[in-house]
């Protein structure tokens, strides 16, 4: 564990989860991700997490997120967190991105007036485009979806200057 603030918040969220304080668990994880949305994986990278469900005692697992999603079906945050958990494995598993996209799309539907779920879904589209190397039309569509979401996010909250940069990077990636 690197000891970053995001990873420390993840540890606190695991303690909260183990003590059945689910609301604090969600709050700590969202707070950790908001520190640097583009580096969201720090919050999930405890060295023991895996998509298979096994993990060390300090790591959050897919089962943990499944429980949070089932307890708070009308809240976008648990869905977004599970989606980002999946997405944190995008380099290691091609199955991770479709699962992340499903959860993050639902999070955007539930939290349609919120900026953050749109930013998360944009990240997922960008990771999917990264995996679609050699498939120019698919990459273009994925980057366009990411840009649409980043612009929608900026209309709600202009706190993320990074979104402007990502829109430009995505346009360059598809040659526009």
PDB file of C-alpha atoms in Angstrom:
ATOM      1  CA  UNK A   1       0.000   0.000   0.000  1.00  0.00           C
ATOM      2  CA  UNK A   2       1.469   3.294  -1.069  1.00  0.00           C
ATOM      3  CA  UNK A   3      -0.005   5.374   1.731  1.00  0.00           C
ATOM      4  CA  UNK A   4      -1.681   7.898  -0.560  1.00  0.00           C
ATOM      5  CA  UNK A   5      -4.695   9.677   0.828  1.00  0.00           C
ATOM      6  CA  UNK A   6      -6.933   7.740  -1.580  1.00  0.00           C
ATOM      7  CA  UNK A   7      -5.608   4.383  -0.421  1.00  0.00           C
ATOM      8  CA  UNK A   8      -5.956   5.419   3.228  1.00  0.00           C
ATOM      9  CA  UNK A   9      -9.575   6.383   2.612  1.00  0.00           C
ATOM     10  CA  UNK A  10     -10.083   2.953   1.053  1.00  0.00           C
ATOM     11  CA  UNK A  11      -8.791   1.322   4.224  1.00  0.00           C
ATOM     12  CA  UNK A  12     -11.110   3.450   6.325  1.00  0.00           C
ATOM     13  CA  UNK A  13     -13.992   2.482   4.068  1.00  0.00           C
ATOM     14  CA  UNK A  14     -13.162  -1.221   4.563  1.00  0.00           C
ATOM     15  CA  UNK A  15     -13.199  -0.751   8.346  1.00  0.00           C
ATOM     16  CA  UNK A  16     -16.545   1.031   8.038  1.00  0.00           C
ATOM     17  CA  UNK A  17     -17.884  -1.788   5.878  1.00  0.00           C
ATOM     18  CA  UNK A  18     -16.717  -4.421   8.367  1.00  0.00           C
ATOM     19  CA  UNK A  19     -18.533  -2.470  11.092  1.00  0.00           C
ATOM     20  CA  UNK A  20     -21.765  -2.300   9.036  1.00  0.00           C
ATOM     21  CA  UNK A  21     -21.434   1.442   8.500  1.00  0.00           C
ATOM     22  CA  UNK A  22     -22.324   1.324   4.820  1.00  0.00           C
ATOM     23  CA  UNK A  23     -23.075   5.035   4.396  1.00  0.00           C
ATOM     24  CA  UNK A  24     -19.600   5.956   5.660  1.00  0.00           C
ATOM     25  CA  UNK A  25     -18.087   3.277   3.435  1.00  0.00           C
ATOM     26  CA  UNK A  26     -19.628   4.888   0.369  1.00  0.00           C
ATOM     27  CA  UNK A  27     -18.722   8.388   1.532  1.00  0.00           C
ATOM     28  CA  UNK A  28     -15.055   7.506   2.152  1.00  0.00           C
ATOM     29  CA  UNK A  29     -14.699   5.833  -1.249  1.00  0.00           C
ATOM     30  CA  UNK A  30     -16.308   8.727  -3.122  1.00  0.00           C
ATOM     31  CA  UNK A  31     -14.131  11.172  -1.203  1.00  0.00           C
ATOM     32  CA  UNK A  32     -11.027   9.156  -2.117  1.00  0.00           C
ATOM     33  CA  UNK A  33     -11.942   9.111  -5.793  1.00  0.00           C
ATOM     34  CA  UNK A  34     -12.753  12.812  -5.846  1.00  0.00           C
ATOM     35  CA  UNK A  35      -9.180  13.574  -4.744  1.00  0.00           C
ATOM     36  CA  UNK A  36      -8.113  12.720  -8.300  1.00  0.00           C
ATOM     37  CA  UNK A  37     -10.799  11.226 -10.509  1.00  0.00           C
ATOM     38  CA  UNK A  38      -8.298  10.369 -13.236  1.00  0.00           C
ATOM     39  CA  UNK A  39      -6.280   8.277 -10.736  1.00  0.00           C
ATOM     40  CA  UNK A  40      -9.307   6.516  -9.274  1.00  0.00           C
ATOM     41  CA  UNK A  41      -7.504   3.163  -9.262  1.00  0.00           C
ATOM     42  CA  UNK A  42      -5.477   4.242  -6.207  1.00  0.00           C
ATOM     43  CA  UNK A  43      -8.613   3.803  -4.136  1.00  0.00           C
ATOM     44  CA  UNK A  44      -8.953   0.170  -5.222  1.00  0.00           C
ATOM     45  CA  UNK A  45      -5.272  -0.765  -5.492  1.00  0.00           C
ATOM     46  CA  UNK A  46      -4.544  -2.337  -2.120  1.00  0.00           C
ATOM     47  CA  UNK A  47      -2.493  -5.126  -3.592  1.00  0.00           C
ATOM     48  CA  UNK A  48      -5.038  -7.787  -2.819  1.00  0.00           C
ATOM     49  CA  UNK A  49      -8.145  -6.992  -4.826  1.00  0.00           C
ATOM     50  CA  UNK A  50      -9.266  -9.271  -7.625  1.00  0.00           C
ATOM     51  CA  UNK A  51     -12.278  -9.677  -9.865  1.00  0.00           C
ATOM     52  CA  UNK A  52     -12.684 -13.286  -8.747  1.00  0.00           C
ATOM     53  CA  UNK A  53     -13.825 -12.140  -5.339  1.00  0.00           C
ATOM     54  CA  UNK A  54     -10.805 -13.237  -3.348  1.00  0.00           C
ATOM     55  CA  UNK A  55      -8.763 -10.583  -1.645  1.00  0.00           C
ATOM     56  CA  UNK A  56      -6.772  -9.796   1.418  1.00  0.00           C
ATOM     57  CA  UNK A  57      -8.495  -8.609   4.577  1.00  0.00           C
ATOM     58  CA  UNK A  58      -7.837  -4.957   3.755  1.00  0.00           C
ATOM     59  CA  UNK A  59      -9.152  -5.010   0.202  1.00  0.00           C
ATOM     60  CA  UNK A  60     -12.661  -4.408  -0.985  1.00  0.00           C
ATOM     61  CA  UNK A  61     -14.101  -7.161  -3.134  1.00  0.00           C
ATOM     62  CA  UNK A  62     -16.768  -7.415  -5.796  1.00  0.00           C
ATOM     63  CA  UNK A  63     -18.987  -9.055  -3.158  1.00  0.00           C
ATOM     64  CA  UNK A  64     -18.615  -5.962  -0.953  1.00  0.00           C
ATOM     65  CA  UNK A  65     -19.796  -3.755  -3.793  1.00  0.00           C
ATOM     66  CA  UNK A  66     -22.624  -6.159  -4.632  1.00  0.00           C
ATOM     67  CA  UNK A  67     -23.905  -5.784  -1.070  1.00  0.00           C
ATOM     68  CA  UNK A  68     -23.730  -1.979  -1.238  1.00  0.00           C
ATOM     69  CA  UNK A  69     -25.574  -1.935  -4.569  1.00  0.00           C
ATOM     70  CA  UNK A  70     -28.312  -4.188  -3.181  1.00  0.00           C
ATOM     71  CA  UNK A  71     -28.702  -2.086  -0.019  1.00  0.00           C
ATOM     72  CA  UNK A  72     -28.898   1.216  -1.911  1.00  0.00           C
ATOM     73  CA  UNK A  73     -30.649   0.451  -5.225  1.00  0.00           C
ATOM     74  CA  UNK A  74     -31.766   4.060  -5.768  1.00  0.00           C
ATOM     75  CA  UNK A  75     -28.364   5.646  -5.137  1.00  0.00           C
ATOM     76  CA  UNK A  76     -25.949   6.133  -8.025  1.00  0.00           C
ATOM     77  CA  UNK A  77     -22.836   6.003  -5.813  1.00  0.00           C
ATOM     78  CA  UNK A  78     -22.670   2.226  -5.067  1.00  0.00           C
ATOM     79  CA  UNK A  79     -23.227   1.425  -8.751  1.00  0.00           C
ATOM     80  CA  UNK A  80     -20.559   3.918  -9.768  1.00  0.00           C
ATOM     81  CA  UNK A  81     -18.155   2.538  -7.187  1.00  0.00           C
ATOM     82  CA  UNK A  82     -18.672  -1.031  -8.359  1.00  0.00           C
ATOM     83  CA  UNK A  83     -18.267   0.163 -11.943  1.00  0.00           C
ATOM     84  CA  UNK A  84     -14.984   1.870 -11.077  1.00  0.00           C
ATOM     85  CA  UNK A  85     -13.873  -1.229  -9.191  1.00  0.00           C
ATOM     86  CA  UNK A  86     -14.416  -3.239 -12.389  1.00  0.00           C
ATOM     87  CA  UNK A  87     -12.707  -0.541 -14.431  1.00  0.00           C
ATOM     88  CA  UNK A  88      -9.639  -0.642 -12.202  1.00  0.00           C
ATOM     89  CA  UNK A  89      -8.930  -4.055 -13.776  1.00  0.00           C
ATOM     90  CA  UNK A  90      -9.217  -2.885 -17.409  1.00  0.00           C
ATOM     91  CA  UNK A  91      -5.547  -3.609 -18.149  1.00  0.00           C
ATOM     92  CA  UNK A  92      -5.839  -7.199 -16.930  1.00  0.00           C
ATOM     93  CA  UNK A  93      -9.310  -8.299 -17.999  1.00  0.00           C
ATOM     94  CA  UNK A  94     -11.316  -7.538 -21.126  1.00  0.00           C
ATOM     95  CA  UNK A  95     -14.452  -8.534 -19.177  1.00  0.00           C
ATOM     96  CA  UNK A  96     -13.903  -5.685 -16.739  1.00  0.00           C
ATOM     97  CA  UNK A  97     -14.817  -2.865 -19.137  1.00  0.00           C
ATOM     98  CA  UNK A  98     -18.267  -4.149 -20.249  1.00  0.00           C
ATOM     99  CA  UNK A  99     -19.211  -4.750 -16.598  1.00  0.00           C
ATOM    100  CA  UNK A 100     -17.964  -1.279 -15.694  1.00  0.00           C
ATOM    101  CA  UNK A 101     -19.922   0.282 -18.558  1.00  0.00           C
ATOM    102  CA  UNK A 102     -23.146  -1.451 -17.461  1.00  0.00           C
ATOM    103  CA  UNK A 103     -22.867  -0.218 -13.879  1.00  0.00           C
ATOM    104  CA  UNK A 104     -21.730   3.280 -14.829  1.00  0.00           C
ATOM    105  CA  UNK A 105     -24.546   3.707 -17.378  1.00  0.00           C
ATOM    106  CA  UNK A 106     -27.045   2.802 -14.660  1.00  0.00           C
ATOM    107  CA  UNK A 107     -25.319   5.200 -12.247  1.00  0.00           C
ATOM    108  CA  UNK A 108     -25.694   8.014 -14.802  1.00  0.00           C
ATOM    109  CA  UNK A 109     -29.392   7.179 -15.233  1.00  0.00           C
ATOM    110  CA  UNK A 110     -29.992   7.310 -11.474  1.00  0.00           C
ATOM    111  CA  UNK A 111     -27.759  10.343 -10.872  1.00  0.00           C
ATOM    112  CA  UNK A 112     -28.651  12.205 -14.062  1.00  0.00           C
ATOM    113  CA  UNK A 113     -28.349  15.625 -12.390  1.00  0.00           C
ATOM    114  CA  UNK A 114     -24.894  14.819 -10.982  1.00  0.00           C
ATOM    115  CA  UNK A 115     -21.567  15.574 -12.656  1.00  0.00           C
ATOM    116  CA  UNK A 116     -19.457  12.793 -11.167  1.00  0.00           C
ATOM    117  CA  UNK A 117     -21.189   9.705 -12.642  1.00  0.00           C
ATOM    118  CA  UNK A 118     -20.883  11.266 -16.096  1.00  0.00           C
ATOM    119  CA  UNK A 119     -17.138  11.749 -15.580  1.00  0.00           C
ATOM    120  CA  UNK A 120     -16.808   8.137 -14.441  1.00  0.00           C
ATOM    121  CA  UNK A 121     -18.675   6.822 -17.480  1.00  0.00           C
ATOM    122  CA  UNK A 122     -16.508   9.003 -19.740  1.00  0.00           C
ATOM    123  CA  UNK A 123     -13.446   7.359 -18.194  1.00  0.00           C
ATOM    124  CA  UNK A 124     -14.909   3.936 -18.921  1.00  0.00           C
ATOM    125  CA  UNK A 125     -15.539   4.854 -22.565  1.00  0.00           C
ATOM    126  CA  UNK A 126     -11.938   6.053 -22.837  1.00  0.00           C
ATOM    127  CA  UNK A 127     -10.630   2.777 -21.365  1.00  0.00           C
ATOM    128  CA  UNK A 128     -12.866   0.850 -23.777  1.00  0.00           C
ATOM    129  CA  UNK A 129     -11.427   2.885 -26.655  1.00  0.00           C
ATOM    130  CA  UNK A 130      -7.948   2.009 -25.437  1.00  0.00           C
ATOM    131  CA  UNK A 131      -8.877  -1.679 -25.673  1.00  0.00           C
ATOM    132  CA  UNK A 132     -10.332  -1.221 -29.167  1.00  0.00           C
ATOM    133  CA  UNK A 133      -6.939  -0.685 -30.780  1.00  0.00           C
ATOM    134  CA  UNK A 134      -7.132  -1.241 -34.533  1.00  0.00           C
ATOM    135  CA  UNK A 135     -10.908  -0.716 -34.647  1.00  0.00           C
ATOM    136  CA  UNK A 136     -11.040   2.938 -35.752  1.00  0.00           C
ATOM    137  CA  UNK A 137     -14.833   3.251 -36.084  1.00  0.00           C
ATOM    138  CA  UNK A 138     -15.423   1.706 -32.666  1.00  0.00           C
ATOM    139  CA  UNK A 139     -12.736   3.901 -31.094  1.00  0.00           C
ATOM    140  CA  UNK A 140     -14.250   7.012 -32.668  1.00  0.00           C
ATOM    141  CA  UNK A 141     -17.698   6.169 -31.295  1.00  0.00           C
ATOM    142  CA  UNK A 142     -16.306   5.468 -27.817  1.00  0.00           C
ATOM    143  CA  UNK A 143     -14.326   8.730 -27.744  1.00  0.00           C
ATOM    144  CA  UNK A 144     -17.390  10.647 -28.977  1.00  0.00           C
ATOM    145  CA  UNK A 145     -19.445   9.144 -26.147  1.00  0.00           C
ATOM    146  CA  UNK A 146     -16.720  10.102 -23.661  1.00  0.00           C
ATOM    147  CA  UNK A 147     -16.638  13.675 -24.978  1.00  0.00           C
ATOM    148  CA  UNK A 148     -20.424  13.990 -24.850  1.00  0.00           C
ATOM    149  CA  UNK A 149     -20.378  12.916 -21.203  1.00  0.00           C
ATOM    150  CA  UNK A 150     -17.469  15.174 -20.275  1.00  0.00           C
ATOM    151  CA  UNK A 151     -19.228  18.171 -21.837  1.00  0.00           C
ATOM    152  CA  UNK A 152     -22.455  17.248 -19.989  1.00  0.00           C
ATOM    153  CA  UNK A 153     -20.437  16.995 -16.780  1.00  0.00           C
ATOM    154  CA  UNK A 154     -18.929  20.443 -17.362  1.00  0.00           C
ATOM    155  CA  UNK A 155     -22.400  21.924 -17.845  1.00  0.00           C
ATOM    156  CA  UNK A 156     -23.272  20.735 -14.337  1.00  0.00           C
ATOM    157  CA  UNK A 157     -19.982  21.513 -12.625  1.00  0.00           C
ATOM    158  CA  UNK A 158     -16.999  23.384 -14.029  1.00  0.00           C
ATOM    159  CA  UNK A 159     -14.728  22.160 -11.215  1.00  0.00           C
ATOM    160  CA  UNK A 160     -12.903  19.748 -13.502  1.00  0.00           C
ATOM    161  CA  UNK A 161     -10.502  21.537 -15.790  1.00  0.00           C
ATOM    162  CA  UNK A 162      -9.227  18.044 -16.657  1.00  0.00           C
ATOM    163  CA  UNK A 163     -12.426  17.395 -18.611  1.00  0.00           C
ATOM    164  CA  UNK A 164     -11.484  20.127 -21.103  1.00  0.00           C
ATOM    165  CA  UNK A 165      -8.090  18.511 -21.644  1.00  0.00           C
ATOM    166  CA  UNK A 166      -9.628  15.055 -22.116  1.00  0.00           C
ATOM    167  CA  UNK A 167     -12.075  16.304 -24.730  1.00  0.00           C
ATOM    168  CA  UNK A 168      -9.118  17.690 -26.693  1.00  0.00           C
ATOM    169  CA  UNK A 169      -7.111  14.470 -26.273  1.00  0.00           C
ATOM    170  CA  UNK A 170     -10.058  12.375 -27.418  1.00  0.00           C
ATOM    171  CA  UNK A 171     -10.556  14.529 -30.506  1.00  0.00           C
ATOM    172  CA  UNK A 172      -6.874  14.156 -31.355  1.00  0.00           C
ATOM    173  CA  UNK A 173      -7.116  10.393 -30.875  1.00  0.00           C
ATOM    174  CA  UNK A 174      -9.744  10.120 -33.586  1.00  0.00           C
ATOM    175  CA  UNK A 175      -8.062  12.646 -35.878  1.00  0.00           C
ATOM    176  CA  UNK A 176     -10.476  15.549 -35.527  1.00  0.00           C
TER     177      UNK A 176
END
